[in-house]
Short mmCIF file of C-alpha atoms in Angstrom, two decimals:
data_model
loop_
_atom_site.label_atom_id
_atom_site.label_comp_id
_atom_site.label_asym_id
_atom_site.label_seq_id
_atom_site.Cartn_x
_atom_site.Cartn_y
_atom_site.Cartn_z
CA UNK A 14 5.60 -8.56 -3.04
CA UNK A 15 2.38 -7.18 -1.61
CA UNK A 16 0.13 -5.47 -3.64
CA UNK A 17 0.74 -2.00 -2.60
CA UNK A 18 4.73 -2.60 -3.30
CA UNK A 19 3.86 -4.03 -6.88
CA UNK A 20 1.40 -0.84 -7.78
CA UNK A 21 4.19 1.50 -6.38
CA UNK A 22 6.98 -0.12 -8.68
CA UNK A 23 4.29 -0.48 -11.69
CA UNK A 24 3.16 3.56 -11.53
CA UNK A 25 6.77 4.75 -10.98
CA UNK A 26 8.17 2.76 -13.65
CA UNK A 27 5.07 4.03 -16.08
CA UNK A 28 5.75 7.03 -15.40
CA UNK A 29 9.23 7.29 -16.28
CA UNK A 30 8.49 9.77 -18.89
CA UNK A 31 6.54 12.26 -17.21
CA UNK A 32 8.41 15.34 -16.38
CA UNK A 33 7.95 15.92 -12.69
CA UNK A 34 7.44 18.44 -11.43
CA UNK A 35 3.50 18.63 -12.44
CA UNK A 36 1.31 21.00 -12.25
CA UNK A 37 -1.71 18.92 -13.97
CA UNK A 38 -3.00 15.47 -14.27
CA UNK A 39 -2.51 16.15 -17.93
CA UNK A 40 1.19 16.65 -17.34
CA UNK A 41 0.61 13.25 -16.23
CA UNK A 42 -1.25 11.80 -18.78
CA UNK A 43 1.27 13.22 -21.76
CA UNK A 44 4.10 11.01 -19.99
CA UNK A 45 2.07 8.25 -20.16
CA UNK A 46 2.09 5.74 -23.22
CA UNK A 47 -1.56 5.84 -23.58
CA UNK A 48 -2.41 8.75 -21.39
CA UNK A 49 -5.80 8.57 -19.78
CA UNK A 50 -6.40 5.33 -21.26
CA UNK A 51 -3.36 3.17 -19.60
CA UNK A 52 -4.59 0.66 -17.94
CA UNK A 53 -2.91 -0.68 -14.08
CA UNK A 54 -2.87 -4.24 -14.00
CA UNK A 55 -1.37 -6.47 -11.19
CA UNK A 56 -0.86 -10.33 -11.57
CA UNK A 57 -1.89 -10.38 -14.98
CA UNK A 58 -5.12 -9.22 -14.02
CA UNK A 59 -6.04 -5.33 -14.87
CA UNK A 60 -7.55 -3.43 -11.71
CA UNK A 61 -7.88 -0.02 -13.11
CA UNK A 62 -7.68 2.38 -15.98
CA UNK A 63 -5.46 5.39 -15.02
CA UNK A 64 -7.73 8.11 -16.18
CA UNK A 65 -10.37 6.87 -14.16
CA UNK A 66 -8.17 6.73 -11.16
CA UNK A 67 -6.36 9.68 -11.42
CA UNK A 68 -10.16 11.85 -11.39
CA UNK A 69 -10.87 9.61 -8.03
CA UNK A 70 -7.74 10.22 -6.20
CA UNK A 71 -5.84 13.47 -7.40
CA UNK A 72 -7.04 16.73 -6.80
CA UNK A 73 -6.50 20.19 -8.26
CA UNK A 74 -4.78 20.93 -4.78
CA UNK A 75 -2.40 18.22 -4.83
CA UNK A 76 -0.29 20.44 -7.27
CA UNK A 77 2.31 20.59 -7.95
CA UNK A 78 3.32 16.90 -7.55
CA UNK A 79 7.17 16.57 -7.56
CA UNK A 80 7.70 13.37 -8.26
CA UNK A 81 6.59 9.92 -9.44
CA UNK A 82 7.29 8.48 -5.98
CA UNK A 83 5.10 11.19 -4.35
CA UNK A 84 1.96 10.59 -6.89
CA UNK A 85 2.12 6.89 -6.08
CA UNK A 86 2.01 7.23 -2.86
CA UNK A 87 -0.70 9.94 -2.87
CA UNK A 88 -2.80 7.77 -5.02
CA UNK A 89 -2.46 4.54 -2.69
CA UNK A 90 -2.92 5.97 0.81
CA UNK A 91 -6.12 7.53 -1.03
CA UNK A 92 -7.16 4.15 -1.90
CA UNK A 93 -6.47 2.58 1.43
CA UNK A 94 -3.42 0.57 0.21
#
């Protein structure tokens, strides 16, 4: 699996608890197990803390996001992934 594949299947499945549609990145973050302070790691090694990424990649315009798919995808073509 590519990296891009394994970050899609790790932020989808993280956010399994986040009720999309969102209308904030803290509708995000209450979904989240640690919120701001999760951490995205990717063969064993962590490459980011969500909280940081989320303020580099997401907007205020992006809302509403409808779904965890959609975020993921948004936050890796923003990234270059």
């Amino acid at each position: 699996m590519n990296m891009r594949n394994e970050l899609f299947a790790k932020w989808v499945a993280a956010m399994k608890e986040v009720k999309f549609p969102v209308l904030t990145v803290d509708e995000v973050f209450s979904g989240l197990p640690k919120g701001s302070d999760s951490n995205i790691s990717v063969g064993g090694l962590v490459v980011c803390n969500t909280g940081d990424l989320f303020s580099r990649f997401i907007k205020p315009t992006d809302f509403p996001i409808e779904s965890a798919e959609a975020l993921a995808t948004l936050i890796l073509d923003r990234a270059g992934l």
